[in-house]
PDB file of C-alpha atoms in Angstrom:
ATOM      1  CA  LEU A 186     -25.625  22.992 188.031  1.00  0.00           C
ATOM      2  CA  CYS A 187     -27.237  22.640 191.464  1.00  0.00           C
ATOM      3  CA  PRO A 188     -24.766  23.294 194.325  1.00  0.00           C
ATOM      4  CA  ARG A 189     -26.387  20.638 196.518  1.00  0.00           C
ATOM      5  CA  CYS A 190     -26.732  17.640 194.213  1.00  0.00           C
ATOM      6  CA  ALA A 191     -24.458  18.820 191.358  1.00  0.00           C
ATOM      7  CA  GLY A 192     -27.143  17.744 188.914  1.00  0.00           C
ATOM      8  CA  TYR A 193     -27.922  19.523 185.695  1.00  0.00           C
ATOM      9  CA  PHE A 194     -31.430  20.870 185.277  1.00  0.00           C
ATOM     10  CA  PRO A 195     -33.155  23.030 182.687  1.00  0.00           C
ATOM     11  CA  LEU A 196     -32.894  26.714 183.566  1.00  0.00           C
ATOM     12  CA  LYS A 197     -36.617  26.944 184.302  1.00  0.00           C
ATOM     13  CA  SER A 198     -36.227  24.408 187.144  1.00  0.00           C
ATOM     14  CA  ILE A 199     -33.513  26.429 188.910  1.00  0.00           C
ATOM     15  CA  LYS A 200     -34.822  28.678 191.659  1.00  0.00           C
ATOM     16  CA  GLY A 201     -32.400  30.591 193.842  1.00  0.00           C
ATOM     17  CA  GLY A 202     -29.513  28.543 192.470  1.00  0.00           C
ATOM     18  CA  TYR A 203     -30.956  25.187 193.585  1.00  0.00           C
ATOM     19  CA  CYS A 204     -32.906  22.636 191.583  1.00  0.00           C
ATOM     20  CA  LEU A 205     -36.556  22.168 192.519  1.00  0.00           C
ATOM     21  CA  THR A 206     -35.701  18.849 194.155  1.00  0.00           C
ATOM     22  CA  CYS A 207     -33.064  20.377 196.454  1.00  0.00           C
ATOM     23  CA  LEU A 208     -34.764  23.723 197.136  1.00  0.00           C
ATOM     24  CA  PRO A 209     -37.183  22.374 199.807  1.00  0.00           C
ATOM     25  CA  LEU A 210     -34.253  20.679 201.581  1.00  0.00           C
ATOM     26  CA  LYS A 211     -32.302  23.939 201.591  1.00  0.00           C
ATOM     27  CA  ARG A 212     -35.320  25.764 203.007  1.00  0.00           C
ATOM     28  CA  ARG A 213     -35.835  23.082 205.699  1.00  0.00           C
ATOM     29  CA  ASP A 214     -32.155  23.320 206.638  1.00  0.00           C
ATOM     30  CA  GLY A 215     -32.441  27.099 206.953  1.00  0.00           C
ATOM     31  CA  ALA A 216     -35.577  26.820 209.101  1.00  0.00           C
ATOM     32  CA  LEU A 217     -33.941  24.277 211.440  1.00  0.00           C
ATOM     33  CA  ARG A 218     -30.815  26.435 211.745  1.00  0.00           C
ATOM     34  CA  SER A 219     -32.726  29.620 212.562  1.00  0.00           C
ATOM     35  CA  LYS A 220     -35.320  28.100 214.911  1.00  0.00           C
ATOM     36  CA  TYR A 221     -33.328  25.390 216.733  1.00  0.00           C
ATOM     37  CA  GLY A 222     -29.663  25.946 215.846  1.00  0.00           C
ATOM     38  CA  ILE A 223     -29.358  22.530 214.165  1.00  0.00           C
ATOM     39  CA  THR A 224     -28.800  21.490 210.572  1.00  0.00           C
ATOM     40  CA  LEU A 225     -30.861  19.149 208.438  1.00  0.00           C
ATOM     41  CA  GLU A 226     -28.004  16.675 208.853  1.00  0.00           C
ATOM     42  CA  ASP A 227     -28.295  16.982 212.676  1.00  0.00           C
ATOM     43  CA  TYR A 228     -32.033  16.327 212.376  1.00  0.00           C
ATOM     44  CA  GLU A 229     -31.453  13.259 210.209  1.00  0.00           C
ATOM     45  CA  GLN A 230     -28.864  11.907 212.671  1.00  0.00           C
ATOM     46  CA  MET A 231     -31.379  12.290 215.532  1.00  0.00           C
ATOM     47  CA  ARG A 232     -34.053  10.596 213.429  1.00  0.00           C
ATOM     48  CA  LEU A 233     -31.750   7.663 212.689  1.00  0.00           C
ATOM     49  CA  LYS A 234     -30.656   7.409 216.344  1.00  0.00           C
ATOM     50  CA  GLN A 235     -34.327   7.231 217.353  1.00  0.00           C
ATOM     51  CA  ASP A 236     -35.009   4.701 214.576  1.00  0.00           C
ATOM     52  CA  GLY A 237     -37.582   7.084 213.072  1.00  0.00           C
ATOM     53  CA  ARG A 238     -39.698   6.852 216.232  1.00  0.00           C
ATOM     54  CA  CYS A 239     -40.995   9.371 218.731  1.00  0.00           C
ATOM     55  CA  ALA A 240     -38.661   9.645 221.742  1.00  0.00           C
ATOM     56  CA  ILE A 241     -41.625   9.322 224.140  1.00  0.00           C
ATOM     57  CA  CYS A 242     -44.286   6.975 222.735  1.00  0.00           C
ATOM     58  CA  LEU A 243     -41.831   5.117 220.444  1.00  0.00           C
ATOM     59  CA  GLU A 244     -44.357   5.110 217.564  1.00  0.00           C
ATOM     60  CA  PRO A 245     -43.119   5.713 213.984  1.00  0.00           C
ATOM     61  CA  PRO A 246     -45.162   8.782 212.960  1.00  0.00           C
ATOM     62  CA  GLU A 247     -45.435  10.386 209.538  1.00  0.00           C
ATOM     63  CA  ARG A 248     -43.630  13.446 210.863  1.00  0.00           C
ATOM     64  CA  LEU A 249     -41.237  14.046 213.760  1.00  0.00           C
ATOM     65  CA  ASP A 250     -41.059  17.523 215.283  1.00  0.00           C
ATOM     66  CA  VAL A 251     -37.998  18.952 216.989  1.00  0.00           C
ATOM     67  CA  ASP A 252     -38.593  19.140 220.752  1.00  0.00           C
ATOM     68  CA  HIS A 253     -36.659  21.789 222.663  1.00  0.00           C
ATOM     69  CA  CYS A 254     -36.633  23.399 226.081  1.00  0.00           C
ATOM     70  CA  HIS A 255     -38.417  26.737 225.794  1.00  0.00           C
ATOM     71  CA  ALA A 256     -36.343  28.216 228.633  1.00  0.00           C
ATOM     72  CA  THR A 257     -32.872  27.258 227.345  1.00  0.00           C
ATOM     73  CA  GLY A 258     -33.470  26.484 223.670  1.00  0.00           C
ATOM     74  CA  VAL A 259     -31.649  23.147 224.024  1.00  0.00           C
ATOM     75  CA  VAL A 260     -32.891  20.521 221.575  1.00  0.00           C
ATOM     76  CA  ARG A 261     -33.965  17.351 223.417  1.00  0.00           C
ATOM     77  CA  GLY A 262     -35.036  15.067 220.600  1.00  0.00           C
ATOM     78  CA  LEU A 263     -37.739  14.353 218.044  1.00  0.00           C
ATOM     79  CA  LEU A 264     -41.376  13.803 218.990  1.00  0.00           C
ATOM     80  CA  CYS A 265     -44.611  12.966 217.243  1.00  0.00           C
ATOM     81  CA  ILE A 266     -47.264  15.680 217.127  1.00  0.00           C
ATOM     82  CA  ARG A 267     -49.320  14.015 219.861  1.00  0.00           C
ATOM     83  CA  CYS A 268     -46.477  13.834 222.375  1.00  0.00           C
ATOM     84  CA  ASN A 269     -45.072  17.249 221.483  1.00  0.00           C
ATOM     85  CA  TYR A 270     -48.278  19.289 221.526  1.00  0.00           C
ATOM     86  CA  GLN A 271     -50.817  17.281 223.481  1.00  0.00           C
ATOM     87  CA  LEU A 272     -48.505  15.962 226.192  1.00  0.00           C
ATOM     88  CA  LEU A 273     -45.550  18.290 226.643  1.00  0.00           C
ATOM     89  CA  GLY A 274     -47.378  21.343 225.310  1.00  0.00           C
ATOM     90  CA  ILE A 275     -50.006  21.043 228.030  1.00  0.00           C
ATOM     91  CA  VAL A 276     -47.574  20.588 230.924  1.00  0.00           C
ATOM     92  CA  ASN A 277     -45.329  23.356 229.570  1.00  0.00           C
ATOM     93  CA  ASP A 278     -41.998  21.666 230.461  1.00  0.00           C
ATOM     94  CA  ASP A 279     -43.164  21.024 234.073  1.00  0.00           C
ATOM     95  CA  ALA A 280     -41.406  17.720 234.885  1.00  0.00           C
ATOM     96  CA  GLU A 281     -42.878  17.651 238.399  1.00  0.00           C
ATOM     97  CA  LEU A 282     -46.407  17.822 237.008  1.00  0.00           C
ATOM     98  CA  LEU A 283     -45.605  14.869 234.735  1.00  0.00           C
ATOM     99  CA  ARG A 284     -44.239  12.905 237.723  1.00  0.00           C
ATOM    100  CA  ARG A 285     -47.410  13.559 239.706  1.00  0.00           C
ATOM    101  CA  ALA A 286     -49.529  12.509 236.720  1.00  0.00           C
ATOM    102  CA  ALA A 287     -47.533   9.267 236.374  1.00  0.00           C
ATOM    103  CA  ASP A 288     -47.883   8.590 240.108  1.00  0.00           C
ATOM    104  CA  TYR A 289     -51.621   9.175 239.832  1.00  0.00           C
ATOM    105  CA  LEU A 290     -51.967   6.774 236.892  1.00  0.00           C
ATOM    106  CA  GLU A 291     -49.957   4.067 238.700  1.00  0.00           C
ATOM    107  CA  ARG A 292     -52.221   4.312 241.783  1.00  0.00           C
ATOM    108  CA  THR A 293     -55.379   3.576 239.824  1.00  0.00           C
TER     109      THR A 293
END
Protein backbone atom coordinates (compact mmCIF):
# COMPACT_ATOMS: atom_id res chain seq x y z
CA LEU A 1 0.00 0.00 0.00
CA CYS A 2 1.57 3.28 -1.11
CA PRO A 3 1.39 5.99 1.61
CA ARG A 4 0.87 8.74 -0.98
CA CYS A 5 -1.85 7.36 -3.24
CA ALA A 6 -3.01 4.43 -1.05
CA GLY A 7 -2.93 2.23 -4.13
CA TYR A 8 -1.96 -1.40 -4.12
CA PHE A 9 1.00 -2.40 -6.25
CA PRO A 10 2.98 -5.60 -6.71
CA LEU A 11 5.90 -5.78 -4.29
CA LYS A 12 8.43 -5.37 -7.09
CA SER A 13 7.01 -1.91 -7.89
CA ILE A 14 7.46 -0.63 -4.33
CA LYS A 15 10.67 1.29 -3.78
CA GLY A 16 11.31 3.00 -0.47
CA GLY A 17 7.70 2.43 0.55
CA TYR A 18 6.25 4.36 -2.42
CA CYS A 19 4.89 3.05 -5.70
CA LEU A 20 6.90 3.84 -8.82
CA THR A 21 4.28 6.41 -9.83
CA CYS A 22 4.54 8.34 -6.56
CA LEU A 23 8.28 7.94 -5.93
CA PRO A 24 9.35 10.73 -8.36
CA LEU A 25 6.81 13.09 -6.75
CA LYS A 26 8.20 12.29 -3.29
CA ARG A 27 11.72 12.95 -4.53
CA ARG A 28 10.67 16.25 -6.18
CA ASP A 29 8.97 17.31 -2.94
CA GLY A 30 12.13 16.52 -0.97
CA ALA A 31 14.30 18.47 -3.43
CA LEU A 32 12.01 21.52 -3.29
CA ARG A 33 11.94 21.40 0.52
CA SER A 34 15.71 21.17 0.90
CA LYS A 35 16.68 23.68 -1.80
CA TYR A 36 13.92 26.31 -1.53
CA GLY A 37 11.98 25.54 1.66
CA ILE A 38 8.73 24.92 -0.24
CA THR A 39 6.65 21.80 -0.81
CA LEU A 40 5.48 20.29 -4.07
CA GLU A 41 2.03 21.57 -3.12
CA ASP A 42 3.45 25.12 -2.74
CA TYR A 43 5.04 24.79 -6.19
CA GLU A 44 1.76 23.62 -7.72
CA GLN A 45 -0.13 26.52 -6.10
CA MET A 46 2.38 28.99 -7.59
CA ARG A 47 2.08 27.29 -10.98
CA LEU A 48 -1.71 27.56 -10.88
CA LYS A 49 -1.58 31.19 -9.71
CA GLN A 50 0.69 31.98 -12.67
CA ASP A 51 -1.60 29.99 -15.00
CA GLY A 52 1.33 27.72 -15.89
CA ARG A 53 3.22 30.68 -17.38
CA CYS A 54 6.57 32.28 -16.70
CA ALA A 55 6.22 35.23 -14.29
CA ILE A 56 8.33 37.44 -16.61
CA CYS A 57 7.70 36.58 -20.27
CA LEU A 58 4.24 35.07 -19.61
CA GLU A 59 4.93 32.16 -22.00
CA PRO A 60 3.73 28.64 -21.07
CA PRO A 61 7.01 26.67 -21.09
CA GLU A 62 7.49 22.92 -20.78
CA ARG A 63 9.15 23.44 -17.41
CA LEU A 64 9.00 26.18 -14.79
CA ASP A 65 11.97 26.67 -12.48
CA VAL A 66 11.74 28.09 -8.98
CA ASP A 67 13.23 31.60 -8.91
CA HIS A 68 14.65 32.80 -5.61
CA CYS A 69 16.78 35.62 -4.27
CA HIS A 70 20.31 34.29 -3.84
CA ALA A 71 21.00 36.72 -0.98
CA THR A 72 17.90 35.97 1.14
CA GLY A 73 16.67 32.64 -0.22
CA VAL A 74 13.15 34.04 -0.60
CA VAL A 75 11.19 32.36 -3.40
CA ARG A 76 9.87 34.95 -5.88
CA GLY A 77 7.99 32.83 -8.38
CA LEU A 78 8.33 30.42 -11.28
CA LEU A 79 10.28 31.25 -14.44
CA CYS A 80 11.05 29.62 -17.75
CA ILE A 81 14.64 28.57 -18.35
CA ARG A 82 15.28 31.53 -20.66
CA CYS A 83 14.15 34.17 -18.16
CA ASN A 84 15.73 32.43 -15.17
CA TYR A 85 19.18 31.70 -16.60
CA GLN A 86 19.62 33.98 -19.59
CA LEU A 87 17.98 37.09 -18.15
CA LEU A 88 18.18 37.05 -14.36
CA GLY A 89 21.24 34.80 -14.26
CA ILE A 90 23.25 37.32 -16.24
CA VAL A 91 22.25 40.37 -14.19
CA ASN A 92 22.72 38.44 -10.94
CA ASP A 93 19.72 39.97 -9.10
CA ASP A 94 20.86 43.54 -10.00
CA ALA A 95 17.52 45.36 -10.37
CA GLU A 96 19.25 48.65 -11.19
CA LEU A 97 21.06 47.05 -14.12
CA LEU A 98 17.73 45.76 -15.43
CA ARG A 99 16.21 49.26 -15.09
CA ARG A 100 19.08 50.78 -17.06
CA ALA A 101 18.71 48.08 -19.73
CA ALA A 102 14.96 48.79 -20.00
CA ASP A 103 15.63 52.54 -20.24
CA TYR A 104 18.18 51.87 -22.97
CA LEU A 105 15.75 49.72 -24.97
CA GLU A 106 12.99 52.34 -24.68
CA ARG A 107 15.31 55.08 -26.02
CA THR A 108 16.05 53.22 -29.23
